[in-house]
Amino acid sequence: MLEKVRLAKFIAHAGVCSRKQASRLIDQGEVTVNGRAANHIDHVDEHDDVIVLGEKISAKAPLTYFAYHKPVGIDCKLNADDPTSLIHSLPKTTRVYPIGRLDKDSRGLLILTNDGEFCNQLIHPDYHQPKRYLVTVDKPLYSDFCNKMANGVPVDRQITLPCEVTQVTETQFCIVLKQGLNRQIRKMARFCGYKVIDLYRTDIAKLSLTTLNLPEGQIVSIKKSDIL
């Protein structure tokens, strides 16, 4: 790294977390620069002493990418004190974090990486990367359900963006989203009168669990080009 860059970008490039998460750590006082509490306006390079969560970080870590087939019951929060945390399933050889999350009651495809810039490409709404889910609900779908969901419904004081929704069985539908509000599919279904009893993410961008043939609970190394 030949020139100084903003601290959050430096932390993301080092593979610690995304820029957004780095900003939170700075706000929480978990980052120091050259022995003092860090500021968002700090610019640093490889010659500065940057400590994040008590650990010195280097300028740039080798970028790695993994696909993980998350089971129900695994929490995507990286909390080492929680036996159900995803952190206990991560590779031990390099520090990675999930791009986006699946809630504890959901299952399916997660992408894990230390590439903070790539993380932004996948989760920022400006890039509109599709994510496909297979969803099972508690009772038969009524005739207009898919159209209602596809056109957008109120969630967290906003109308969800138009999306693709197709019926698969009497109680199951497939939905492709290009946004990621908190527990969005569950809240959309609830608004339409249904309770989600199984939520399974099968695809992110062009990466698919079907193609990977990845058993539940397993993790595999992938290439960036497998995703986009």
Short mmCIF file of C-alpha atoms in Angstrom, two decimals:
data_model
loop_
_atom_site.label_atom_id
_atom_site.label_comp_id
_atom_site.label_asym_id
_atom_site.label_seq_id
_atom_site.Cartn_x
_atom_site.Cartn_y
_atom_site.Cartn_z
CA MET A 1 0.00 0.00 0.00
CA LEU A 2 1.84 3.13 -1.23
CA GLU A 3 -0.40 5.86 0.14
CA LYS A 4 -2.43 6.39 3.27
CA VAL A 5 -6.11 5.44 3.10
CA ARG A 6 -9.06 5.93 5.42
CA LEU A 7 -8.90 3.71 8.46
CA ALA A 8 -12.12 1.77 7.77
CA LYS A 9 -10.90 0.95 4.25
CA PHE A 10 -7.52 -0.16 5.63
CA ILE A 11 -9.24 -2.50 8.12
CA ALA A 12 -11.45 -3.96 5.38
CA HIS A 13 -8.46 -4.53 3.10
CA ALA A 14 -6.72 -6.30 5.97
CA GLY A 15 -9.53 -8.85 5.97
CA VAL A 16 -10.84 -8.08 9.45
CA CYS A 17 -14.39 -7.11 8.48
CA SER A 18 -16.37 -4.97 6.06
CA ARG A 19 -16.01 -1.17 5.99
CA LYS A 20 -19.37 -0.78 7.70
CA GLN A 21 -18.38 -3.15 10.49
CA ALA A 22 -15.01 -1.39 10.79
CA SER A 23 -16.81 1.91 11.31
CA ARG A 24 -18.83 0.34 14.12
CA LEU A 25 -15.66 -0.92 15.80
CA ILE A 26 -14.15 2.57 15.59
CA ASP A 27 -17.30 4.02 17.17
CA GLN A 28 -17.12 1.40 19.94
CA GLY A 29 -13.51 2.32 20.79
CA GLU A 30 -12.20 -1.07 19.68
CA VAL A 31 -9.58 0.41 17.32
CA THR A 32 -6.36 2.28 18.13
CA VAL A 33 -3.85 3.95 15.81
CA ASN A 34 -0.29 4.43 17.02
CA GLY A 35 -1.33 3.98 20.63
CA ARG A 36 -4.34 6.33 20.70
CA ALA A 37 -8.06 5.89 20.19
CA ALA A 38 -8.87 5.89 16.48
CA ASN A 39 -11.00 8.45 14.63
CA HIS A 40 -12.99 7.94 11.43
CA ILE A 41 -10.92 10.62 9.71
CA ASP A 42 -7.63 8.81 10.38
CA HIS A 43 -5.63 7.88 7.29
CA VAL A 44 -3.09 5.09 7.71
CA ASP A 45 -0.66 2.87 5.81
CA GLU A 46 1.44 -0.22 6.55
CA HIS A 47 3.84 1.84 8.70
CA ASP A 48 1.13 2.74 11.23
CA ASP A 49 0.41 0.60 14.28
CA VAL A 50 -3.29 -0.33 13.89
CA ILE A 51 -4.87 -2.47 16.63
CA VAL A 52 -8.37 -3.91 16.20
CA LEU A 53 -10.00 -5.81 19.06
CA GLY A 54 -6.61 -6.09 20.73
CA GLU A 55 -4.85 -7.55 17.68
CA LYS A 56 -2.39 -5.80 15.38
CA ILE A 57 -3.41 -5.98 11.73
CA SER A 58 -1.29 -5.95 8.61
CA ALA A 59 -1.91 -3.90 5.48
CA LYS A 60 -3.42 -6.63 3.33
CA ALA A 61 -4.24 -10.27 3.88
CA PRO A 62 -4.50 -12.82 1.03
CA LEU A 63 -8.10 -12.77 -0.17
CA THR A 64 -10.01 -15.99 0.38
CA TYR A 65 -13.58 -17.09 -0.35
CA PHE A 66 -15.66 -19.96 1.02
CA ALA A 67 -19.18 -21.31 0.60
CA TYR A 68 -20.89 -22.71 3.69
CA HIS A 69 -24.13 -24.69 3.85
CA LYS A 70 -25.57 -23.32 7.09
CA PRO A 71 -27.87 -25.56 9.13
CA VAL A 72 -30.77 -24.33 11.27
CA GLY A 73 -29.53 -23.44 14.75
CA ILE A 74 -26.27 -21.72 13.77
CA ASP A 75 -26.12 -18.03 14.72
CA CYS A 76 -24.32 -15.79 12.21
CA LYS A 77 -23.10 -13.43 14.93
CA LEU A 78 -19.40 -14.10 15.48
CA ASN A 79 -19.53 -14.54 19.25
CA ALA A 80 -16.90 -16.95 20.55
CA ASP A 81 -18.78 -17.37 23.85
CA ASP A 82 -21.89 -18.70 22.07
CA PRO A 83 -21.63 -22.45 21.28
CA THR A 84 -24.13 -21.99 18.43
CA SER A 85 -22.10 -19.19 16.80
CA LEU A 86 -20.90 -19.45 13.22
CA ILE A 87 -17.41 -18.59 14.47
CA HIS A 88 -16.92 -22.21 15.56
CA SER A 89 -17.52 -23.44 11.99
CA LEU A 90 -15.13 -21.04 10.26
CA PRO A 91 -11.75 -22.07 8.81
CA LYS A 92 -8.96 -21.87 11.38
CA THR A 93 -6.30 -20.87 8.86
CA THR A 94 -7.62 -17.39 8.02
CA ARG A 95 -10.06 -14.87 9.45
CA VAL A 96 -13.25 -14.63 7.38
CA TYR A 97 -16.76 -13.33 8.00
CA PRO A 98 -20.16 -13.90 6.38
CA ILE A 99 -21.44 -11.70 3.56
CA GLY A 100 -24.96 -10.97 4.70
CA ARG A 101 -26.64 -13.20 7.23
CA LEU A 102 -29.20 -15.93 7.63
CA ASP A 103 -31.14 -15.84 10.87
CA LYS A 104 -30.73 -18.70 13.33
CA ASP A 105 -33.95 -20.40 12.19
CA SER A 106 -32.97 -20.31 8.50
CA ARG A 107 -30.61 -22.50 6.49
CA GLY A 108 -28.73 -22.56 3.21
CA LEU A 109 -25.95 -20.79 1.38
CA LEU A 110 -23.55 -18.38 3.06
CA ILE A 111 -20.48 -16.82 1.46
CA LEU A 112 -17.53 -16.26 3.79
CA THR A 113 -14.60 -14.01 2.90
CA ASN A 114 -12.03 -11.52 4.15
CA ASP A 115 -12.57 -9.33 1.07
CA GLY A 116 -14.27 -6.23 2.46
CA GLU A 117 -14.63 -4.52 -0.91
CA PHE A 118 -16.24 -7.58 -2.45
CA CYS A 119 -18.60 -7.79 0.52
CA ASN A 120 -19.86 -4.33 -0.37
CA GLN A 121 -20.42 -5.41 -3.99
CA LEU A 122 -22.67 -8.25 -2.86
CA ILE A 123 -24.74 -6.60 -0.15
CA HIS A 124 -25.04 -2.96 -1.21
CA PRO A 125 -28.45 -2.34 -2.86
CA ASP A 126 -26.83 -0.33 -5.68
CA TYR A 127 -25.41 -3.58 -7.10
CA HIS A 128 -28.70 -5.53 -7.00
CA GLN A 129 -27.21 -9.02 -6.64
CA PRO A 130 -30.03 -11.61 -6.56
CA LYS A 131 -30.50 -14.13 -3.76
CA ARG A 132 -32.87 -17.07 -4.23
CA TYR A 133 -34.84 -18.71 -1.41
CA LEU A 134 -37.16 -21.69 -1.18
CA VAL A 135 -39.78 -20.97 1.47
CA THR A 136 -42.33 -23.25 3.14
CA VAL A 137 -45.31 -21.75 5.00
CA ASP A 138 -47.88 -23.07 7.44
CA LYS A 139 -50.92 -23.35 5.14
CA PRO A 140 -51.86 -23.45 1.44
CA LEU A 141 -51.09 -20.33 -0.60
CA TYR A 142 -54.08 -18.33 -1.80
CA SER A 143 -54.37 -17.56 -5.51
CA ASP A 144 -53.03 -14.00 -5.46
CA PHE A 145 -50.26 -14.59 -2.91
CA CYS A 146 -47.33 -14.60 -5.35
CA ASN A 147 -48.46 -11.42 -7.12
CA LYS A 148 -48.98 -9.64 -3.82
CA MET A 149 -45.50 -10.58 -2.57
CA ALA A 150 -43.86 -9.77 -5.92
CA ASN A 151 -45.34 -6.27 -6.13
CA GLY A 152 -44.09 -5.26 -2.69
CA VAL A 153 -45.60 -5.18 0.79
CA PRO A 154 -45.00 -3.01 3.88
CA VAL A 155 -41.96 -4.05 5.94
CA ASP A 156 -40.32 -1.84 8.57
CA ARG A 157 -42.14 1.30 7.40
CA GLN A 158 -41.28 0.89 3.73
CA ILE A 159 -42.58 -1.04 0.73
CA THR A 160 -40.33 -3.88 -0.35
CA LEU A 161 -38.86 -3.67 -3.84
CA PRO A 162 -40.53 -5.67 -6.63
CA CYS A 163 -39.19 -9.23 -6.76
CA GLU A 164 -39.73 -12.61 -8.41
CA VAL A 165 -42.11 -14.99 -6.62
CA THR A 166 -43.30 -18.32 -8.01
CA GLN A 167 -45.37 -21.06 -6.39
CA VAL A 168 -43.63 -24.45 -6.11
CA THR A 169 -46.11 -26.58 -4.14
CA GLU A 170 -49.34 -25.94 -2.25
CA THR A 171 -47.40 -24.54 0.72
CA GLN A 172 -44.07 -23.61 -0.84
CA PHE A 173 -42.80 -20.75 -2.99
CA CYS A 174 -39.53 -19.53 -4.48
CA ILE A 175 -38.54 -15.88 -4.05
CA VAL A 176 -35.62 -13.95 -5.56
CA LEU A 177 -34.67 -10.78 -3.68
CA LYS A 178 -32.28 -7.97 -4.56
CA GLN A 179 -32.52 -6.29 -1.17
CA GLY A 180 -31.90 -7.58 2.32
CA LEU A 181 -34.04 -6.08 5.06
CA ASN A 182 -33.91 -7.71 8.48
CA ARG A 183 -35.94 -10.96 8.41
CA GLN A 184 -37.54 -9.62 5.24
CA ILE A 185 -39.15 -12.78 3.86
CA ARG A 186 -40.65 -13.76 7.21
CA LYS A 187 -42.12 -10.27 7.64
CA MET A 188 -43.45 -10.22 4.05
CA ALA A 189 -45.13 -13.58 4.54
CA ARG A 190 -46.57 -12.51 7.90
CA PHE A 191 -48.12 -9.44 6.30
CA CYS A 192 -49.80 -11.73 3.78
CA GLY A 193 -51.18 -13.96 6.56
CA TYR A 194 -48.58 -16.75 6.68
CA LYS A 195 -45.96 -18.08 9.06
CA VAL A 196 -42.67 -19.28 7.55
CA ILE A 197 -41.77 -22.74 8.84
CA ASP A 198 -38.70 -23.31 6.64
CA LEU A 199 -36.50 -20.76 4.85
CA TYR A 200 -33.74 -22.14 2.63
CA ARG A 201 -31.35 -19.92 0.64
CA THR A 202 -30.19 -21.79 -2.44
CA ASP A 203 -28.38 -19.16 -4.54
CA ILE A 204 -26.37 -15.93 -4.17
CA ALA A 205 -25.63 -14.16 -7.46
CA LYS A 206 -24.48 -17.02 -9.75
CA LEU A 207 -23.32 -19.32 -6.92
CA SER A 208 -25.74 -22.18 -6.20
CA LEU A 209 -25.83 -24.94 -3.61
CA THR A 210 -27.16 -27.24 -6.31
CA THR A 211 -24.06 -26.75 -8.43
CA LEU A 212 -21.73 -26.97 -5.43
CA ASN A 213 -23.38 -30.20 -4.23
CA LEU A 214 -22.37 -29.10 -0.73
CA PRO A 215 -23.81 -31.11 2.20
CA GLU A 216 -25.40 -29.26 5.10
CA GLY A 217 -22.86 -28.14 7.69
CA GLN A 218 -19.95 -28.33 5.25
CA ILE A 219 -17.67 -25.57 3.97
CA VAL A 220 -15.67 -25.44 0.74
CA SER A 221 -13.11 -23.07 -0.76
CA ILE A 222 -14.36 -21.23 -3.87
CA LYS A 223 -13.13 -18.54 -6.26
CA LYS A 224 -14.44 -15.01 -6.55
CA SER A 225 -15.36 -15.76 -10.16
CA ASP A 226 -17.70 -18.53 -8.92
CA ILE A 227 -19.88 -15.85 -7.34
CA LEU A 228 -20.00 -12.98 -9.85
#
